[in-house]
C-alpha cells in the first residue's frame, strides 16, 4: 500500500505541477493550497477521530472507509477536470512533455546549469519533508508523548493529529508566498531547521518540525515560476 501511494504521489505531483505552472504563479498558488487542504483534511480528520475515540477507535473503522472512498471520488473527479484543461497559447500540447524531455536530454548543458539551484532547493525540501514524516512515524508515533511536561501527554493518534495540524498550517502559509524575497534561501533554511528539530528527541520541537511543508510550498509557488524564467522559452518548447 505504501509503495502504491508513493508511486502515485511521485507520478501525479510532477505532472500536475508541470501543467499548472503553464498557467502562471496564481495557478501555482492554488495548486499548493489544494494540496494542503486535500491532504491534511483527510489525515487530520482520521487521526483526530481516532484520538477522540480512544479505546473505542475500532468503531471508527467503517467511517474511515467512507472517508477513503470519498477521497478517491474527489481525486477521480479532479483527474477528469485535469484532462479537460486547455493549454495557454504558445505552450503547445499538454501531452508532449515526455517527448520534449527526450528531445532535450542531449542538450542538457543548455538547460541544466540555469536550473541547478532551483532543482537542488526542490530536492532539499522534498528530502526534509520525507525525513521528518518518517522519523515522526517511526520514533514518536508508536507511543504516547509528553508534549508539555507535566501538562499535556497525548496518545499516538494525538501525536499524529497535532503533527498534521502543524503540517497543514505550514503548507497553507507556504501556498501564500508569492513574491517572497530569497525563496531559495528561505526554503533551504526551513528544511534544515525542521530536520534539526525532529532530531532533538523533544516531542514539542519534533511536532514543530511539521512546518516542513512550508518549504515545499515555497517550491511549488515560487521556485517553479523562477525556473521557467531562468530557462529561455526556446528551451521549454
CSV table of N, CA, C and O in Angstrom, one decimal, residues 4 28 34-35 37 41 72 74 77 83 87 94 104 120 124 142 148 153 161 165 176 183 188 192 209 229:
chain,number,residue,atom,x,y,z
A,4,UNK,N,2.4,1.8,-3.4
A,4,UNK,CA,1.4,2.3,-4.4
A,4,UNK,C,1.2,3.8,-4.1
A,4,UNK,O,1.1,4.6,-5.1
A,28,UNK,N,-0.1,28.2,-9.6
A,28,UNK,CA,0.8,27.5,-8.7
A,28,UNK,C,0.3,27.7,-7.2
A,28,UNK,O,0.4,26.7,-6.4
A,34,UNK,N,-4.6,23.7,-2.7
A,34,UNK,CA,-5.4,22.5,-2.9
A,34,UNK,C,-4.7,21.3,-2.3
A,34,UNK,O,-5.3,20.4,-1.7
A,35,UNK,N,-3.4,21.2,-2.5
A,35,UNK,CA,-2.6,20.1,-1.9
A,35,UNK,C,-2.7,20.1,-0.4
A,35,UNK,O,-2.9,19.0,0.2
A,37,UNK,N,-5.1,21.5,1.6
A,37,UNK,CA,-6.5,21.2,2.0
A,37,UNK,C,-6.8,19.7,1.8
A,37,UNK,O,-7.2,19.0,2.7
A,41,UNK,N,-6.8,17.6,5.4
A,41,UNK,CA,-8.1,17.4,5.9
A,41,UNK,C,-8.4,15.9,6.1
A,41,UNK,O,-9.0,15.6,7.2
A,72,UNK,N,-11.1,9.1,-2.8
A,72,UNK,CA,-10.9,8.5,-4.2
A,72,UNK,C,-11.8,9.2,-5.2
A,72,UNK,O,-11.4,9.5,-6.3
A,74,UNK,N,-13.2,12.2,-5.1
A,74,UNK,CA,-12.8,13.6,-5.3
A,74,UNK,C,-11.5,13.6,-6.2
A,74,UNK,O,-11.5,14.4,-7.2
A,77,UNK,N,-12.6,12.8,-9.8
A,77,UNK,CA,-13.3,14.0,-10.4
A,77,UNK,C,-12.2,15.0,-10.8
A,77,UNK,O,-12.3,15.6,-11.9
A,83,UNK,N,-7.9,16.5,-17.2
A,83,UNK,CA,-7.8,16.1,-18.6
A,83,UNK,C,-8.5,17.1,-19.6
A,83,UNK,O,-8.2,17.1,-20.8
A,87,UNK,N,-4.5,24.2,-22.8
A,87,UNK,CA,-3.2,24.8,-22.6
A,87,UNK,C,-3.2,26.3,-23.0
A,87,UNK,O,-3.9,26.6,-24.0
A,94,UNK,N,-0.4,19.6,-23.9
A,94,UNK,CA,-0.1,19.2,-22.6
A,94,UNK,C,0.4,17.8,-22.5
A,94,UNK,O,0.9,17.3,-21.5
A,104,UNK,N,15.3,17.0,-25.5
A,104,UNK,CA,16.3,17.9,-24.9
A,104,UNK,C,17.3,17.3,-24.0
A,104,UNK,O,18.2,18.0,-23.6
A,120,UNK,N,18.0,21.8,-6.9
A,120,UNK,CA,18.6,21.4,-5.6
A,120,UNK,C,17.8,21.9,-4.5
A,120,UNK,O,17.6,21.1,-3.5
A,124,UNK,N,16.1,19.4,-1.7
A,124,UNK,CA,16.3,19.5,-0.2
A,124,UNK,C,15.0,19.6,0.5
A,124,UNK,O,14.8,19.0,1.6
A,142,UNK,N,4.7,5.7,17.7
A,142,UNK,CA,4.4,4.4,18.3
A,142,UNK,C,4.0,4.4,19.7
A,142,UNK,O,3.4,3.5,20.2
A,148,UNK,N,4.0,18.6,26.5
A,148,UNK,CA,4.3,19.7,27.5
A,148,UNK,C,4.5,19.0,28.8
A,148,UNK,O,3.5,18.5,29.4
A,153,UNK,N,0.1,15.2,27.9
A,153,UNK,CA,0.6,13.9,27.3
A,153,UNK,C,-0.5,13.4,26.3
A,153,UNK,O,-1.7,13.3,26.7
A,161,UNK,N,-2.2,13.7,15.1
A,161,UNK,CA,-3.1,14.8,14.8
A,161,UNK,C,-2.5,16.1,14.9
A,161,UNK,O,-2.6,17.0,14.1
A,165,UNK,N,-1.8,18.9,12.0
A,165,UNK,CA,-2.3,20.3,12.1
A,165,UNK,C,-1.2,21.3,11.8
A,165,UNK,O,-1.4,22.3,11.1
A,176,UNK,N,0.9,30.7,0.2
A,176,UNK,CA,0.6,32.2,0.2
A,176,UNK,C,1.9,33.0,-0.1
A,176,UNK,O,1.9,34.2,0.2
A,183,UNK,N,13.5,33.2,-2.1
A,183,UNK,CA,12.7,31.9,-1.8
A,183,UNK,C,13.7,30.7,-1.6
A,183,UNK,O,13.4,29.8,-0.8
A,188,UNK,N,15.5,26.4,1.9
A,188,UNK,CA,16.6,25.6,2.5
A,188,UNK,C,16.7,25.8,4.0
A,188,UNK,O,16.9,24.8,4.7
A,192,UNK,N,16.3,22.7,6.7
A,192,UNK,CA,17.4,22.3,7.6
A,192,UNK,C,16.9,22.4,9.0
A,192,UNK,O,17.2,21.6,9.9
A,209,UNK,N,8.5,20.6,13.9
A,209,UNK,CA,9.2,20.3,12.6
A,209,UNK,C,8.2,20.0,11.5
A,209,UNK,O,8.5,19.9,10.4
A,229,UNK,N,11.4,31.2,-15.6
A,229,UNK,CA,12.0,32.4,-16.1
A,229,UNK,C,13.5,32.3,-16.3
A,229,UNK,O,14.1,33.0,-17.1
